[in-house]
XYZ file of C-alpha atoms in Angstrom:
354
model
C 50.959 -53.055 177.172
C 53.334 -50.518 177.178
C 52.025 -46.677 178.730
C 52.184 -43.909 177.115
C 54.251 -42.133 179.333
C 57.074 -44.821 179.255
C 59.880 -44.748 175.977
C 59.201 -45.885 173.124
C 62.443 -47.166 171.806
C 63.107 -49.335 175.542
C 59.840 -50.141 175.470
C 60.493 -51.924 171.471
C 64.134 -53.248 172.998
C 62.406 -54.823 175.369
C 60.054 -56.578 172.887
C 62.511 -57.016 170.840
C 64.291 -58.562 173.554
C 62.044 -61.476 174.157
C 60.780 -62.208 170.816
C 63.749 -61.736 169.345
C 61.269 -60.409 165.949
C 58.797 -57.613 165.883
C 55.930 -56.319 163.105
C 55.853 -52.323 164.144
C 53.060 -52.484 162.902
C 51.390 -55.667 165.263
C 53.730 -54.082 168.254
C 51.999 -50.700 167.482
C 48.502 -52.767 167.501
C 49.064 -54.932 170.223
C 50.318 -51.963 172.540
C 48.267 -49.423 171.906
C 50.247 -47.298 169.739
C 49.984 -45.059 167.142
C 52.378 -46.632 164.154
C 54.080 -43.646 162.698
C 55.097 -42.743 166.346
C 57.003 -47.095 165.898
C 58.586 -46.246 163.077
C 60.097 -42.778 164.824
C 61.443 -45.060 167.373
C 62.346 -47.525 165.666
C 64.524 -44.679 163.440
C 65.731 -42.950 166.364
C 67.076 -46.966 167.206
C 69.054 -47.017 163.928
C 71.279 -44.013 164.469
C 72.566 -45.821 167.731
C 73.953 -48.678 165.313
C 73.767 -52.033 165.227
C 71.028 -52.157 167.903
C 69.139 -53.255 165.382
C 68.668 -54.815 162.171
C 65.732 -53.472 159.385
C 63.840 -54.514 156.626
C 60.854 -52.277 155.236
C 57.792 -54.193 154.271
C 54.524 -53.059 152.336
C 50.890 -54.303 154.475
C 47.436 -54.806 152.432
C 45.690 -53.737 155.142
C 41.607 -53.161 155.365
C 39.054 -50.336 156.806
C 35.136 -50.271 157.042
C 34.389 -47.012 154.704
C 31.067 -45.697 155.982
C 28.785 -48.057 154.775
C 30.412 -51.478 156.415
C 30.212 -49.308 159.046
C 27.228 -48.310 159.596
C 25.961 -52.398 158.521
C 28.710 -53.466 161.552
C 26.638 -51.466 164.497
C 22.762 -51.729 162.403
C 22.859 -55.126 160.984
C 23.241 -56.406 157.156
C 20.364 -54.734 154.252
C 19.591 -57.953 153.915
C 18.924 -59.266 157.454
C 17.361 -56.113 158.138
C 14.762 -56.502 155.400
C 14.361 -60.012 155.911
C 13.566 -59.370 159.888
C 11.156 -56.197 158.237
C 9.050 -59.143 156.571
C 5.248 -60.312 158.494
C 6.439 -64.020 159.337
C 2.938 -65.188 158.686
C 1.468 -63.047 156.383
C 4.221 -61.948 153.720
C 4.480 -57.938 153.329
C 4.020 -56.041 149.859
C 6.781 -55.596 148.046
C 5.720 -51.921 147.622
C 5.600 -51.586 151.141
C 8.607 -53.545 152.305
C 11.061 -51.030 149.267
C 9.043 -48.161 150.731
C 10.461 -48.723 154.559
C 13.228 -50.036 155.121
C 16.583 -48.684 153.849
C 18.492 -49.480 151.089
C 16.130 -52.108 150.837
C 17.115 -53.083 146.751
C 19.795 -54.433 147.898
C 18.929 -56.748 151.284
C 16.015 -57.697 148.612
C 18.310 -59.065 146.070
C 20.919 -60.146 148.798
C 18.525 -61.915 150.909
C 16.476 -63.412 147.717
C 20.036 -64.651 146.416
C 20.478 -66.822 150.109
C 16.538 -68.024 149.486
C 15.885 -66.340 152.732
C 12.752 -65.163 150.759
C 10.251 -65.939 147.852
C 8.365 -63.254 145.866
C 4.452 -64.263 145.306
C 2.904 -62.892 142.166
C -0.116 -64.700 141.502
C -2.256 -63.074 144.118
C -4.387 -59.921 142.975
C -2.579 -56.599 144.136
C 1.153 -55.889 143.931
C 3.868 -59.369 144.905
C 4.001 -60.198 148.237
C 7.398 -61.084 149.957
C 7.551 -64.155 152.895
C 10.305 -65.973 153.864
C 11.444 -68.726 153.274
C 13.784 -70.057 156.748
C 12.220 -69.251 159.747
C 15.421 -67.293 161.105
C 18.734 -66.331 159.484
C 22.069 -65.463 161.211
C 23.451 -62.164 160.381
C 27.013 -63.485 159.263
C 27.380 -60.267 156.986
C 27.274 -58.518 160.247
C 29.663 -60.502 162.706
C 32.800 -60.333 159.769
C 32.460 -56.826 159.559
C 32.991 -56.679 163.031
C 35.624 -59.103 162.919
C 37.923 -56.439 161.128
C 35.767 -54.040 162.924
C 38.840 -52.047 165.448
C 41.483 -55.354 164.315
C 44.769 -55.839 161.977
C 44.750 -57.197 159.314
C 42.056 -59.693 158.254
C 39.847 -60.574 160.402
C 38.185 -63.332 160.028
C 37.020 -62.271 156.582
C 38.080 -65.429 153.959
C 39.610 -64.660 150.248
C 35.956 -65.064 149.239
C 34.579 -62.935 151.381
C 36.671 -59.396 150.532
C 36.140 -60.413 147.240
C 32.443 -60.103 147.876
C 32.823 -57.280 150.794
C 35.047 -54.908 148.164
C 32.925 -55.055 145.587
C 30.047 -54.383 147.284
C 32.392 -51.272 149.081
C 31.933 -51.940 152.110
C 35.316 -52.381 152.569
C 39.092 -50.236 151.397
C 42.003 -51.818 151.572
C 44.796 -49.467 152.631
C 48.766 -50.496 151.824
C 50.937 -49.815 155.282
C 55.254 -49.751 155.378
C 55.845 -51.623 158.298
C 59.560 -52.601 159.311
C 60.471 -56.204 160.967
C 63.122 -55.690 163.222
C 65.217 -58.357 164.690
C 68.219 -58.013 167.222
C 71.253 -56.404 165.413
C 75.281 -57.421 165.995
C 75.376 -54.525 169.111
C 72.371 -55.727 170.205
C 71.468 -54.351 174.075
C 68.771 -52.986 176.027
C 71.186 -50.560 177.569
C 71.469 -46.901 175.546
C 72.597 -43.904 176.281
C 72.794 -41.710 174.185
C 76.506 -39.947 171.954
C 77.854 -36.984 172.723
C 78.415 -34.722 169.445
C 80.704 -32.558 170.344
C 83.998 -32.061 172.485
C 83.814 -29.328 175.237
C 86.236 -27.420 176.986
C 84.816 -28.390 180.228
C 85.550 -32.038 178.820
C 88.101 -31.336 178.413
C 89.495 -30.099 181.849
C 87.415 -31.941 183.578
C 88.748 -35.031 181.841
C 84.925 -36.739 181.642
C 85.745 -36.924 177.499
C 87.464 -39.804 178.801
C 84.474 -42.229 179.673
C 82.365 -40.337 176.610
C 81.189 -42.392 173.458
C 81.598 -39.996 170.427
C 78.975 -39.477 167.469
C 81.015 -40.523 164.633
C 81.398 -37.088 162.302
C 80.207 -37.359 158.039
C 83.072 -35.396 156.774
C 81.154 -35.584 153.168
C 78.573 -33.964 154.196
C 77.424 -30.611 152.265
C 76.899 -27.545 154.562
C 73.789 -24.984 154.416
C 73.616 -23.889 151.624
C 74.537 -20.589 151.101
C 72.210 -18.086 150.451
C 73.762 -16.410 147.172
C 73.219 -14.080 144.609
C 69.698 -13.217 143.033
C 68.893 -11.579 140.147
C 67.333 -7.988 139.965
C 64.052 -8.242 139.229
C 65.176 -5.621 135.954
C 67.018 -8.893 134.873
C 64.527 -11.205 135.612
C 61.938 -9.784 133.525
C 64.974 -9.777 130.756
C 65.254 -13.207 131.773
C 61.501 -14.309 131.229
C 60.654 -12.074 127.738
C 64.379 -13.994 126.546
C 62.864 -17.136 127.196
C 59.353 -16.387 125.386
C 61.074 -15.496 122.497
C 63.130 -17.998 122.608
C 59.825 -21.097 122.857
C 58.765 -19.688 119.951
C 61.991 -19.926 117.752
C 63.867 -17.056 117.854
C 66.944 -17.099 117.986
C 69.885 -15.154 119.891
C 72.727 -13.139 117.597
C 76.127 -14.160 118.259
C 77.329 -10.892 120.626
C 80.491 -12.797 121.456
C 82.455 -10.949 118.408
C 83.826 -7.715 121.102
C 86.947 -6.537 117.992
C 85.291 -5.063 115.263
C 86.083 -3.244 112.663
C 85.317 0.671 112.300
C 82.677 -0.039 108.939
C 80.298 -2.820 110.800
C 80.637 -0.476 114.200
C 80.666 2.329 112.757
C 80.048 3.317 109.078
C 77.126 0.307 108.335
C 74.800 2.595 110.934
C 76.211 5.630 109.108
C 77.893 7.194 111.252
C 79.461 10.353 109.798
C 83.961 9.296 110.205
C 84.178 12.610 111.365
C 82.045 12.675 114.618
C 83.623 13.497 117.540
C 82.810 9.402 119.029
C 85.043 8.256 116.580
C 88.069 9.615 118.275
C 90.772 8.373 120.415
C 88.928 9.850 123.492
C 85.752 7.238 123.572
C 87.118 4.414 120.953
C 89.912 1.948 122.195
C 91.818 1.300 118.675
C 94.010 -1.605 117.915
C 97.355 -1.776 117.319
C 97.794 -4.752 115.808
C 95.772 -6.197 114.003
C 95.625 -2.481 112.880
C 93.102 -2.538 109.732
C 90.785 -5.080 108.714
C 90.228 -5.450 105.241
C 88.099 -8.379 104.655
C 84.574 -6.571 103.511
C 81.413 -7.738 101.338
C 82.989 -5.058 97.922
C 79.014 -4.355 96.837
C 77.629 -3.741 100.180
C 80.672 -1.612 100.825
C 80.057 0.210 98.050
C 77.132 0.457 98.332
C 77.498 2.387 102.145
C 80.405 4.783 101.179
C 77.342 5.761 98.477
C 75.183 6.852 100.797
C 77.615 8.481 103.479
C 79.484 10.881 100.367
C 76.236 11.994 98.665
C 73.349 9.158 99.818
C 70.261 8.417 97.500
C 66.041 7.293 98.278
C 65.704 10.859 99.009
C 68.467 11.717 101.250
C 72.036 13.709 100.558
C 74.531 11.728 102.738
C 76.548 14.035 104.109
C 78.426 15.326 101.728
C 82.342 14.582 102.189
C 85.260 12.647 101.102
C 84.489 9.363 102.725
C 88.374 6.969 103.170
C 87.869 3.346 103.297
C 91.169 3.571 105.081
C 89.200 5.129 108.621
C 86.540 2.041 108.077
C 89.297 0.055 107.971
C 90.630 0.355 111.405
C 90.048 -2.489 114.365
C 88.441 -0.966 117.378
C 87.110 -2.437 120.889
C 83.287 -2.351 119.739
C 82.251 0.846 121.190
C 77.717 -1.281 121.346
C 76.544 -4.532 120.645
C 74.739 -2.986 117.344
C 77.429 -3.873 115.428
C 76.669 -7.252 115.781
C 73.287 -6.606 113.956
C 74.157 -4.586 112.027
C 76.609 -7.813 110.646
C 73.425 -10.364 110.777
C 71.506 -7.626 108.721
C 73.444 -8.282 106.081
C 73.793 -11.552 106.487
C 70.709 -12.411 107.131
C 69.564 -10.216 103.203
C 71.691 -12.177 101.338
C 68.967 -15.121 101.986
C 66.056 -16.056 99.940
C 63.467 -15.115 102.254
C 60.617 -18.407 101.740
C 57.223 -17.478 102.299
C 53.668 -19.751 101.329
C 50.315 -19.093 99.047
C 47.443 -20.782 98.050
C 47.717 -18.236 94.600
């Protein structure tokens, strides 16, 4: 058995040299070590190259439930109930049910095994009598064979099926490794150097060193890149809410706009200071736009000059030439004016039961 202080990888290599093939779980059980420790040793040895070959597989093991442990400790329900029956005169059924733990299960199993017989002919409660002189607690024996052992102990397929149904055992699936010797198998391993140091070059020790291969395709550590500003984060969350509700975003990639949509459609007077060359970038080529919805343009012109709907307008001579000038848009509200006009040309759909 490998001691707790012995190097587990070294002990595993010695076992592999002796046997040629090792099951990681069986080995862990035989040396009294945790299986995960053995798996860790296997992974460590794999880093040394082709020292060993491994094949992963899944193994179904069985362990006692709490009830199974109690039976392994104190005996099965059926045997304990059998022993509680008076050998000569029998015992009233109601008395057995009240004084023996899990009597209902034990009575059912004992009757099924024909260990007991029930007499209902005599006055009073039914009387339980022994039908055999003695019994063997096979259930306890089988459960004890499983307790502390790997695999299935002495349990047959029929036993497993019965005990699983009685919830005395439960299955666990473990991932274990079948380990065999690799092309470069050896029991003497040395840790490979991971870097060439200045000291190695100076004293020449690099000549006798074995270096670990570099993985030049490995990704570097991820960089801590920028993050959204808290206000932009809230904006993004609200945007996503509207999108999930079915709203669509307006196209905002139209960076060149006519003065008509940027200013006039928003009823900004043509003599407004913000429209002069000090605050707005005017284009030289193309200098003007000509494609406007005629009816809408006339309505905008009227509102500027004389007003309407309770307004008197700005009372000035509105010029088309000024509205035709192309600019680098000064705000994205120009997109809103275009979209409102576009949506206004569509017939709205409503649903009503009237």
